[in-house]
XYZ file of C-alpha atoms in Angstrom:
162
model
C 78.311 -2.032 -10.762
C 74.792 -2.781 -9.537
C 72.704 -1.111 -6.857
C 73.704 -4.025 -4.614
C 77.383 -3.018 -4.823
C 76.966 0.545 -3.537
C 78.071 0.929 0.088
C 75.450 2.476 2.349
C 75.041 3.179 6.050
C 72.050 2.615 8.276
C 70.525 5.499 10.196
C 72.634 4.295 13.139
C 75.830 4.510 11.044
C 76.346 0.784 10.502
C 77.656 -0.357 7.102
C 75.014 -1.934 4.868
C 74.004 -2.230 1.216
C 70.960 -3.076 -0.837
C 72.482 -6.566 -1.230
C 70.767 -7.217 2.116
C 67.505 -7.095 0.130
C 68.537 -9.334 -2.765
C 65.557 -11.510 -3.657
C 63.121 -8.963 -2.213
C 61.128 -6.155 -3.763
C 62.082 -2.768 -2.300
C 60.382 0.620 -2.301
C 63.232 3.058 -1.649
C 62.005 6.522 -0.656
C 63.798 9.766 0.192
C 61.984 10.984 3.300
C 61.761 14.047 5.539
C 60.144 14.736 8.918
C 58.999 18.334 8.380
C 57.474 18.207 4.903
C 53.902 18.606 3.725
C 54.254 15.060 2.366
C 55.508 13.624 5.697
C 52.121 11.927 6.352
C 53.141 9.515 3.573
C 55.122 7.742 6.319
C 51.797 6.238 7.443
C 51.127 4.725 4.014
C 54.702 3.497 3.721
C 54.396 1.735 7.072
C 51.070 0.156 6.018
C 52.792 -1.181 2.862
C 55.573 -2.589 5.058
C 53.039 -4.354 7.263
C 50.910 -5.559 4.340
C 53.721 -6.964 2.185
C 56.733 -7.350 4.513
C 56.268 -11.077 5.099
C 55.934 -11.666 1.343
C 59.477 -10.525 0.498
C 59.047 -6.752 0.387
C 60.604 -3.859 2.274
C 60.296 -0.119 2.323
C 63.688 1.550 2.811
C 63.681 5.193 3.927
C 66.497 7.594 3.082
C 66.304 10.881 5.019
C 67.333 13.956 3.044
C 67.671 17.595 4.109
C 68.140 19.112 0.646
C 64.574 20.317 0.151
C 63.864 23.466 2.180
C 65.725 22.024 5.190
C 62.842 19.675 5.957
C 64.985 16.993 7.608
C 67.182 18.962 10.025
C 67.312 16.364 12.806
C 70.064 14.068 13.987
C 69.817 10.326 13.378
C 68.380 9.905 16.886
C 65.790 12.635 16.318
C 64.752 11.155 12.967
C 64.419 7.673 14.457
C 62.436 8.960 17.446
C 60.104 11.039 15.264
C 59.416 8.198 12.825
C 58.821 5.669 15.571
C 56.706 7.841 17.861
C 54.679 9.631 15.183
C 54.176 6.954 12.527
C 55.238 3.675 14.155
C 57.851 3.161 11.453
C 59.355 -0.326 11.505
C 60.980 -0.348 8.063
C 64.733 0.221 7.742
C 66.143 3.714 7.445
C 69.469 4.720 5.969
C 71.640 7.641 7.039
C 70.760 11.184 5.975
C 71.893 11.491 2.360
C 72.257 14.050 -0.417
C 70.148 12.960 -3.383
C 71.024 15.830 -5.767
C 73.973 18.098 -6.490
C 77.741 17.776 -6.239
C 77.563 15.612 -3.105
C 74.839 13.302 -4.474
C 75.274 9.829 -3.008
C 76.352 7.186 -5.570
C 73.061 5.342 -4.980
C 71.109 8.376 -6.157
C 73.566 8.960 -9.003
C 72.315 5.610 -10.322
C 68.656 6.009 -9.369
C 68.310 9.431 -11.014
C 69.244 7.876 -14.376
C 65.876 6.116 -14.293
C 62.946 7.826 -16.013
C 59.500 8.187 -14.488
C 56.241 7.215 -16.245
C 56.437 10.370 -18.380
C 59.965 9.507 -19.512
C 61.687 12.132 -17.350
C 64.917 11.199 -15.579
C 67.265 13.470 -13.642
C 67.242 15.130 -10.247
C 64.955 14.113 -7.429
C 62.060 16.599 -7.455
C 61.240 16.684 -3.741
C 60.932 14.577 -0.604
C 59.105 11.269 -0.925
C 60.238 10.384 -4.432
C 59.997 6.600 -4.669
C 61.903 3.905 -6.555
C 60.458 0.410 -6.852
C 63.305 -2.074 -7.115
C 62.758 -5.663 -8.229
C 64.017 -8.835 -6.595
C 66.998 -8.733 -8.984
C 68.076 -5.247 -7.907
C 66.848 -3.514 -11.064
C 64.696 -0.381 -10.819
C 61.208 -1.219 -12.049
C 59.644 2.215 -11.698
C 60.229 5.736 -10.479
C 57.302 7.275 -8.660
C 57.163 11.011 -8.130
C 56.662 12.561 -4.669
C 52.971 13.471 -4.798
C 51.922 9.906 -5.635
C 50.726 8.335 -2.408
C 52.418 5.089 -1.347
C 49.067 3.282 -1.392
C 48.077 4.533 -4.844
C 46.443 1.585 -6.652
C 49.144 1.643 -9.348
C 51.903 1.403 -6.714
C 50.166 -1.489 -4.957
C 49.605 -3.273 -8.285
C 53.296 -2.884 -9.164
C 54.368 -4.272 -5.764
C 51.974 -7.197 -6.084
C 53.265 -7.938 -9.603
C 56.863 -8.032 -8.340
C 55.954 -10.295 -5.449
C 54.081 -12.765 -7.657
C 56.846 -12.931 -10.284
C-alpha cells in the first residue's frame, strides 16, 4: 500500500485520495484554527501561491487532538481559513493523527523520522510532511518550523526541479 491508496475525505466530505496529487510535490500539514501556531496558515498560503503552478500543493488536515484547538465544524473551519488567511489550498476532513483512532494516513506518516531521526506520534498542530512527486515522504518537519523556513523552501524547490 502507498500513500496514494489510502482513502481520504475532503473537508466537505467528498471521497478523495493523495492519488489526486500524483506527479506533484505536496506539503501535508495537520492544522488547527485556535493554536498559537495558527498564523502559519499565512505562510502555507504563500507557498501555495508561489509554487502552485509549478506542480506543488499544500494539503491541510484539521485535527482537534491537541488541547481542543480545532473544535469547529467543517463549515466553520472553511470559513475561518478563507476569511482570516485567504486559504485556497485543499483541506481534508478533521482527522485523528495520534492514538487508537489514528487515521491510516497518519499511521503511515508517523513511521517517518524527522531530521533528528525521531519517528512516532505527531507532536502538535502544524507538523508537516513533504511528499515527493512519486508519493514518497521526503521529509518530516516539526511544528515550530515555519512553512517559509529557507530549508523548507529549498526542499520544495529541489522536488520541483527533479
